[in-house]
Tab-separated table of C-alpha atoms and ligand atoms in Angstrom:
chain	number	residue	atom	x	y	z
A	15	MET	CA	0.093	0.252	0.152
A	16	THR	CA	1.135	3.461	-0.635
A	17	LYS	CA	2.134	5.562	1.998
A	18	ARG	CA	1.039	8.988	2.095
A	19	VAL	CA	3.594	11.901	2.762
A	20	LEU	CA	2.965	15.404	3.739
A	21	LEU	CA	5.570	17.710	2.955
A	22	THR	CA	5.976	21.355	3.787
A	23	GLY	CA	8.660	24.165	2.494
A	24	ALA	CA	8.420	22.276	-0.868
A	25	ASN	CA	10.108	24.523	-2.892
A	26	GLY	CA	13.123	25.518	-0.759
A	27	GLN	CA	16.523	23.830	-1.397
A	28	ILE	CA	16.189	20.830	0.332
A	29	GLY	CA	12.483	20.692	-0.176
A	30	THR	CA	12.781	20.861	-3.663
A	31	TRP	CA	14.896	17.643	-3.754
A	32	LEU	CA	12.351	15.892	-1.413
A	33	TYR	CA	9.893	16.697	-3.698
A	34	GLN	CA	11.695	15.059	-6.884
A	35	ARG	CA	12.782	12.249	-5.284
A	36	LEU	CA	9.391	11.475	-3.433
A	37	ARG	CA	6.995	12.286	-6.355
A	38	GLU	CA	8.827	9.778	-8.636
A	39	ASP	CA	8.427	7.065	-6.000
A	40	THR	CA	5.462	4.741	-6.424
A	41	GLN	CA	5.797	3.817	-2.816
A	42	TYR	CA	4.702	6.891	-1.781
A	43	GLU	CA	1.709	9.231	-2.560
A	44	LEU	CA	2.847	12.922	-2.128
A	45	PHE	CA	0.874	16.104	-0.861
A	46	ALA	CA	3.699	18.936	-1.425
A	47	PHE	CA	3.058	22.315	-0.303
A	48	ASN	CA	5.248	25.515	-0.987
A	49	ARG	CA	4.628	28.323	1.641
A	50	THR	CA	1.935	30.246	-0.361
A	51	GLU	CA	-0.110	26.830	-0.344
A	52	LEU	CA	0.724	26.031	3.346
A	53	ASP	CA	2.097	28.700	5.783
A	54	ILE	CA	2.855	26.605	8.686
A	55	THR	CA	2.369	29.304	10.956
A	56	ASP	CA	-1.413	29.285	9.888
A	57	GLU	CA	-2.759	26.831	12.662
A	58	SER	CA	-6.360	26.401	11.383
A	59	LEU	CA	-4.774	25.635	7.554
A	60	VAL	CA	-2.434	22.942	9.127
A	61	LYS	CA	-5.085	21.171	10.890
A	62	GLN	CA	-7.415	21.309	8.063
A	63	LEU	CA	-4.927	20.112	5.349
A	64	MET	CA	-3.663	17.142	8.087
A	65	ALA	CA	-7.397	16.253	8.392
A	66	THR	CA	-7.506	16.090	4.496
A	67	VAL	CA	-4.375	14.540	3.422
A	68	LYS	CA	-4.224	12.147	6.425
A	69	PRO	CA	-0.558	11.286	6.258
A	70	ASP	CA	1.635	8.662	7.372
A	71	VAL	CA	4.654	10.698	7.390
A	72	VAL	CA	4.948	14.588	7.430
A	73	ILE	CA	8.334	15.984	6.491
A	74	ASN	CA	8.926	19.345	7.396
A	75	ALA	CA	11.397	21.264	5.111
A	76	ALA	CA	10.149	24.431	5.850
A	77	ALA	CA	12.037	27.055	8.076
A	78	TYR	CA	12.700	30.457	8.590
A	79	THR	CA	16.312	30.309	7.340
A	80	ALA	CA	17.373	34.049	6.744
A	81	VAL	CA	20.194	33.523	9.487
A	82	ASP	CA	21.534	37.403	9.806
A	83	LYS	CA	18.079	38.807	9.130
A	84	ALA	CA	16.992	36.636	11.940
A	85	GLU	CA	18.934	38.846	14.600
A	86	SER	CA	16.532	42.008	13.760
A	87	GLU	CA	13.224	39.747	13.024
A	88	VAL	CA	13.293	37.789	16.068
A	89	ASP	CA	9.725	37.174	16.470
A	90	LYS	CA	9.322	35.863	12.685
A	91	ALA	CA	12.102	33.608	13.094
A	92	MET	CA	10.484	32.348	16.338
A	93	GLN	CA	6.635	32.365	14.587
A	94	VAL	CA	7.889	29.476	12.026
A	95	ASN	CA	10.784	27.759	13.854
A	96	VAL	CA	8.912	27.179	17.024
A	97	GLU	CA	5.167	28.090	16.844
A	98	GLY	CA	4.750	26.509	13.359
A	99	VAL	CA	6.496	23.457	14.162
A	100	LYS	CA	4.619	22.974	16.853
A	101	TYR	CA	1.167	22.932	14.898
A	102	LEU	CA	3.002	20.350	12.664
A	103	ALA	CA	4.208	18.329	15.514
A	104	GLN	CA	0.583	18.534	17.102
A	105	ALA	CA	-0.907	17.656	13.891
A	106	ALA	CA	1.138	14.930	13.404
A	107	LYS	CA	0.357	13.379	16.284
A	108	GLN	CA	-3.249	13.420	15.634
A	109	HIS	CA	-2.948	11.708	12.917
A	110	ASP	CA	-0.432	9.053	13.839
A	111	ALA	CA	1.984	10.359	11.528
A	112	LEU	CA	5.886	10.223	11.866
A	113	LEU	CA	7.323	13.578	11.836
A	114	VAL	CA	10.968	14.081	9.988
A	115	HIS	CA	11.918	17.336	11.042
A	116	LEU	CA	15.095	19.241	9.984
A	117	SER	CA	17.444	21.145	12.095
A	118	THR	CA	21.038	22.551	12.286
A	119	ASP	CA	24.457	22.783	13.639
A	120	TYR	CA	23.531	26.158	14.658
A	121	VAL	CA	21.832	25.038	17.910
A	122	PHE	CA	25.493	24.517	18.833
A	123	ARG	CA	27.958	27.442	20.470
A	124	GLY	CA	30.788	25.882	18.433
A	125	ASP	CA	33.582	26.282	21.207
A	126	SER	CA	34.240	22.457	21.557
A	127	ASP	CA	37.182	20.908	19.992
A	128	VAL	CA	35.501	17.665	18.706
A	129	PRO	CA	32.259	17.035	16.570
A	130	TYR	CA	28.979	17.643	18.477
A	131	VAL	CA	27.385	14.049	19.439
A	132	GLU	CA	23.624	14.288	19.729
A	133	GLN	CA	23.533	14.244	23.234
A	134	ASP	CA	25.496	17.598	23.851
A	135	LYS	CA	23.590	20.432	25.175
A	136	PRO	CA	22.635	23.159	22.773
A	137	SER	CA	23.502	26.394	23.778
A	138	PRO	CA	23.278	28.678	20.273
A	139	LEU	CA	25.175	31.648	19.533
A	140	THR	CA	22.073	33.565	17.551
A	141	HIS	CA	18.498	34.034	17.640
A	142	TYR	CA	18.207	31.872	14.219
A	143	GLY	CA	20.013	28.862	16.158
A	144	ARG	CA	17.743	29.454	19.368
A	145	SER	CA	14.658	29.242	17.326
A	146	LYS	CA	15.683	25.952	15.743
A	147	TRP	CA	16.493	24.772	18.994
A	148	LEU	CA	13.230	25.643	20.442
A	149	GLY	CA	11.465	24.059	17.458
A	150	GLU	CA	13.286	20.898	18.557
A	151	GLU	CA	12.195	21.210	21.731
A	152	ALA	CA	8.484	21.685	20.399
A	153	VAL	CA	8.826	18.441	18.283
A	154	ILE	CA	10.192	16.395	21.139
A	155	ALA	CA	7.350	17.415	23.682
A	156	GLU	CA	4.630	17.398	21.016
A	157	SER	CA	5.314	14.088	18.863
A	158	PRO	CA	5.354	10.526	20.057
A	159	ALA	CA	7.091	9.530	16.677
A	160	TYR	CA	9.877	11.936	15.338
A	161	ILE	CA	12.770	12.162	13.551
A	162	ILE	CA	15.010	15.391	14.105
A	163	LEU	CA	17.917	15.434	11.329
A	164	ARG	CA	20.332	18.198	12.104
A	165	THR	CA	22.479	18.818	9.405
A	166	ALA	CA	24.939	21.753	8.077
A	167	TRP	CA	26.435	23.797	5.181
A	168	VAL	CA	23.801	22.251	2.882
A	169	PHE	CA	24.785	22.674	-1.249
A	170	GLY	CA	23.007	21.551	-4.095
A	171	GLU	CA	21.316	22.274	-7.398
A	172	TYR	CA	18.408	24.382	-6.030
A	173	GLY	CA	18.346	27.140	-3.509
A	174	HIS	CA	20.878	29.608	-2.886
A	175	ASN	CA	23.855	28.145	-1.322
A	176	PHE	CA	27.826	28.715	-0.721
A	177	VAL	CA	28.623	26.418	-4.062
A	178	LYS	CA	26.777	28.785	-5.984
A	179	THR	CA	27.667	31.885	-4.527
A	180	MET	CA	31.452	30.983	-5.249
A	181	LEU	CA	30.777	29.809	-8.619
A	182	ARG	CA	29.013	33.182	-9.150
A	183	LEU	CA	31.746	35.274	-7.334
A	184	GLY	CA	34.533	33.418	-9.137
A	185	ALA	CA	33.221	34.326	-12.367
A	186	GLU	CA	33.254	38.492	-11.169
A	187	ARG	CA	36.176	38.604	-9.209
A	188	THR	CA	40.011	37.850	-9.332
A	189	HIS	CA	40.434	37.672	-5.622
A	190	LEU	CA	38.083	36.432	-2.700
A	191	ASN	CA	38.695	36.596	1.102
A	192	ILE	CA	37.246	33.155	2.946
A	193	VAL	CA	36.984	32.813	6.265
A	194	ASN	CA	39.429	29.819	7.791
A	195	ASP	CA	38.033	29.575	11.124
A	196	GLN	CA	34.957	27.761	10.752
A	197	LEU	CA	34.640	23.885	10.197
A	198	GLY	CA	32.083	21.599	9.217
A	199	GLY	CA	30.992	19.189	7.021
A	200	PRO	CA	29.387	20.364	3.516
A	201	THR	CA	26.220	18.407	2.830
A	202	TYR	CA	24.839	17.752	-0.586
A	203	ALA	CA	20.776	18.259	-0.334
A	204	GLY	CA	20.711	14.935	-2.470
A	205	ASP	CA	22.446	13.133	0.173
A	206	ILE	CA	20.098	14.085	2.783
A	207	VAL	CA	16.973	13.244	0.734
A	208	ASN	CA	18.506	9.749	0.443
A	209	ALA	CA	19.061	9.494	4.123
A	210	ILE	CA	15.381	10.330	4.810
A	211	LEU	CA	14.223	7.975	2.368
A	212	VAL	CA	16.144	5.190	4.316
A	213	ILE	CA	14.630	6.062	7.526
A	214	LEU	CA	11.267	6.229	5.761
A	215	GLN	CA	12.016	2.753	4.445
A	216	ARG	CA	12.793	1.246	7.772
A	217	TYR	CA	10.073	2.963	9.514
A	218	PHE	CA	7.346	1.384	7.207
A	219	THR	CA	8.710	-2.162	6.825
A	220	ASP	CA	9.502	-2.069	10.652
A	221	GLY	CA	8.127	0.817	12.308
A	222	SER	CA	9.088	-0.909	15.948
A	223	ARG	CA	13.063	-0.617	15.156
A	224	ILE	CA	12.494	3.071	14.866
A	225	LYS	CA	13.622	4.988	18.011
A	226	SER	CA	12.467	8.522	17.902
A	227	GLY	CA	15.482	10.911	18.270
A	228	ILE	CA	17.865	13.093	17.252
A	229	TYR	CA	20.297	12.225	14.316
A	230	HIS	CA	23.318	14.188	12.959
A	231	PHE	CA	23.768	14.034	9.228
A	232	THR	CA	26.575	15.737	7.241
A	233	GLY	CA	29.327	15.093	4.492
A	234	ILE	CA	32.653	14.563	5.176
A	235	PRO	CA	35.589	15.213	5.103
A	236	TYR	CA	35.211	18.394	7.553
A	237	MET	CA	37.116	21.200	6.612
A	238	SER	CA	36.960	25.107	6.510
A	239	TRP	CA	34.732	27.626	4.324
A	240	TYR	CA	38.223	28.348	2.702
A	241	ASP	CA	39.418	24.903	1.893
A	242	PHE	CA	35.976	24.448	0.433
A	243	ALA	CA	36.238	27.245	-1.465
A	244	LYS	CA	39.308	25.967	-3.232
A	245	ALA	CA	37.709	23.096	-3.800
A	246	ILE	CA	34.954	24.409	-5.388
A	247	PHE	CA	37.533	26.360	-7.833
A	248	ILE	CA	39.577	23.699	-8.639
A	249	GLU	CA	36.272	21.563	-9.644
A	250	ALA	CA	35.134	24.571	-11.680
A	251	VAL	CA	38.405	24.821	-13.641
A	252	ALA	CA	38.458	21.212	-13.902
A	253	GLN	CA	34.780	21.411	-15.569
A	254	GLY	CA	35.507	24.725	-17.898
A	255	VAL	CA	32.944	26.475	-15.739
A	256	LEU	CA	35.661	28.979	-14.872
A	257	GLN	CA	38.372	29.907	-17.203
A	258	GLN	CA	40.675	30.828	-13.911
A	259	ALA	CA	40.387	30.347	-10.711
A	260	PRO	CA	40.406	33.520	-8.374
A	261	THR	CA	42.919	34.158	-5.925
A	262	VAL	CA	41.695	32.932	-2.430
A	263	SER	CA	43.089	34.735	0.982
A	264	ALA	CA	42.279	32.967	4.557
A	265	ILE	CA	40.740	35.562	6.611
A	266	SER	CA	39.367	35.082	10.233
A	267	SER	CA	35.713	35.340	11.238
A	268	ALA	CA	36.371	38.519	12.997
A	269	ALA	CA	37.633	39.826	9.702
A	270	TYR	CA	34.278	39.453	8.415
A	271	PRO	CA	31.794	40.347	10.730
A	272	THR	CA	27.937	39.301	10.158
A	273	PRO	CA	25.223	40.176	12.295
A	274	ALA	CA	24.515	36.555	13.372
A	275	GLN	CA	27.923	34.961	14.611
A	276	ARG	CA	28.778	31.476	13.197
A	277	PRO	CA	29.893	28.617	15.336
A	278	ALA	CA	33.654	27.969	14.949
A	279	ASN	CA	33.336	24.198	15.436
A	280	SER	CA	30.007	23.219	13.083
A	281	ARG	CA	31.193	19.665	12.850
A	282	LEU	CA	28.503	17.010	13.893
A	283	ALA	CA	29.374	13.297	14.898
A	284	LEU	CA	27.977	10.873	12.482
A	285	ASP	CA	28.049	7.669	14.345
A	286	LYS	CA	24.331	7.348	15.759
A	287	ILE	CA	22.803	7.595	12.407
A	288	ALA	CA	25.487	4.952	10.901
A	289	LYS	CA	24.855	2.721	13.926
A	290	ASP	CA	20.956	3.032	14.050
A	291	PHE	CA	20.145	3.084	10.178
A	292	GLY	CA	23.438	1.948	8.407
A	293	ILE	CA	23.454	5.626	6.849
A	294	ALA	CA	27.215	6.526	5.965
A	295	PRO	CA	28.209	10.100	5.984
A	296	SER	CA	27.599	12.161	2.619
A	297	ASP	CA	30.856	12.427	0.408
A	298	TRP	CA	30.604	15.853	-0.684
A	299	GLN	CA	33.535	15.698	-3.253
A	300	ALA	CA	31.704	13.322	-5.507
A	301	ALA	CA	28.361	15.558	-5.229
A	302	LEU	CA	30.492	18.703	-6.041
A	303	GLN	CA	31.531	17.382	-9.270
A	304	GLN	CA	27.592	16.653	-9.907
A	305	VAL	CA	26.332	20.007	-8.760
A	306	ILE	CA	29.074	21.933	-10.533
A	307	SER	CA	28.207	19.832	-13.765
A	308	ASP	CA	24.301	20.476	-13.633
A	309	TYR	CA	25.735	24.397	-12.996
A	310	LYS	CA	27.313	24.182	-16.274
A	311	LYS	CA	24.410	22.939	-17.896
A	312	LYS	CA	22.278	25.428	-17.012
A	313	ILE	CA	24.561	28.397	-17.750
A	314	GLN	CA	24.912	26.954	-21.376
A	315	GLU	CA	21.242	26.879	-21.940
B	401	NAI	N1	20.866	25.405	4.242
B	401	NAI	C1	21.710	25.202	5.333
B	401	NAI	O1	22.884	25.027	5.109
B	401	NAI	C2	21.218	24.416	6.238
B	401	NAI	C3	19.644	24.036	6.499
B	401	NAI	N2	19.361	23.358	7.585
B	401	NAI	C4	17.686	23.093	7.739
B	401	NAI	O2	17.356	22.690	6.670
B	401	NAI	C5	15.846	22.875	6.486
B	401	NAI	C6	15.724	23.534	5.281
B	401	NAI	O3	16.618	24.588	4.816
B	401	NAI	P1	17.083	24.990	3.318
B	401	NAI	O4	15.960	24.075	2.359
B	401	NAI	O5	18.241	25.075	2.921
B	401	NAI	O6	16.260	26.457	3.276
B	401	NAI	P2	15.491	27.262	2.081
B	401	NAI	O7	15.402	28.736	2.677
B	401	NAI	O8	15.997	26.951	0.997
B	401	NAI	O9	13.930	26.680	2.435
B	401	NAI	C7	13.265	26.579	3.401
B	401	NAI	C8	11.489	26.855	2.747
B	401	NAI	O10	10.844	27.212	3.868
B	401	NAI	C9	9.935	28.195	3.419
B	401	NAI	N3	8.972	28.581	4.416
B	401	NAI	C10	9.497	29.649	4.869
B	401	NAI	N4	8.337	30.170	5.947
B	401	NAI	C11	7.382	29.182	5.736
B	401	NAI	C12	6.408	29.221	6.559
B	401	NAI	N5	5.884	30.059	7.240
B	401	NAI	N6	5.342	28.294	6.016
B	401	NAI	C13	5.665	27.498	5.276
B	401	NAI	N7	7.037	27.412	4.385
B	401	NAI	C14	7.854	28.497	4.656
B	401	NAI	C15	10.271	28.699	2.419
B	401	NAI	O11	9.443	29.141	1.103
B	401	NAI	C16	11.354	27.830	1.631
B	401	NAI	O12	10.699	27.228	0.634
B	401	NAI	C17	15.867	24.075	7.557
B	401	NAI	O13	15.242	23.654	8.590
B	401	NAI	C18	17.176	24.422	8.153
B	401	NAI	O14	17.031	24.634	9.135
B	401	NAI	C19	20.208	23.188	8.320
B	401	NAI	C20	21.530	23.065	8.449
B	401	NAI	C21	22.012	23.690	7.377
């Protein structure tokens, strides 16, 4: 029997990927909504659509993601990332649906020397991070069956991300300054979707083997934005997307101040998801080749 999946934020960076993959998977009947179709802060609409769809799974890819703007739009960020998430969790509970919710490395302060494990206590530096943490808490409080998937440094074919920004700037400038004192695991959006599909498969074949909880999933190897930028330019030149790479200088975060301070250590430990679901860390290097090749096709069209 096909399973009914309700997807929110279906046109975001990760949401678009989820939409593409779930739409073509015959195991699932997909009910996908972008923000204009379902604003998750509209409690009565959330309830109404849940009652119509009667989902087996709710995947929340909707979020307020403007990290810097959240510093001055705290209420807006909280409304979407906490209240909206609470409404989804309550409605998922009412329909006995599994809630798969995306969260972030920004729940952590980033002052640890080692990758963060799921049990580490969040201590966000920013309003965005705090809103995402409180959203996690809302899921845990309201929903009996949930997976919170924390990821980081997402890139892919859709939406805005660091890889696309570097390709654009690389074509416009001969020199760039990039921070080298923040470390993380670049994560391909398509691999996040693969991980979610593995989790759903397990849930539907043997739900009793699913433990509600928080899971970390990112790409490896971990590196700095500076090293990631250099890897992007090497690949872009190799594929002929750029004639020549810009020169790149490593700078400190202090030399590139932003309204929201980023965690210095965004590395997430990946053992739990490997142990419980057999999901290996994503290999961002292979994915980067694919994303740049897709970018090349698009600019040639
Ligand atoms: N992009 C990244 O590097 C990372 C993202 N994440 C998490 O992954 C999730 C998805 O992120 P992305 O796809 O990158 O973000 P995105 O900004 O591309 O997509 C978010 C989507 O949510 C929608 N949205 C915003 N407010 C809404 C509302 N009130 N009701 C319904 N939809 C609403 C937007 O229209 C957009 O389609 C978020 O939970 C984010 O916190 C976690 C770590 C890193």
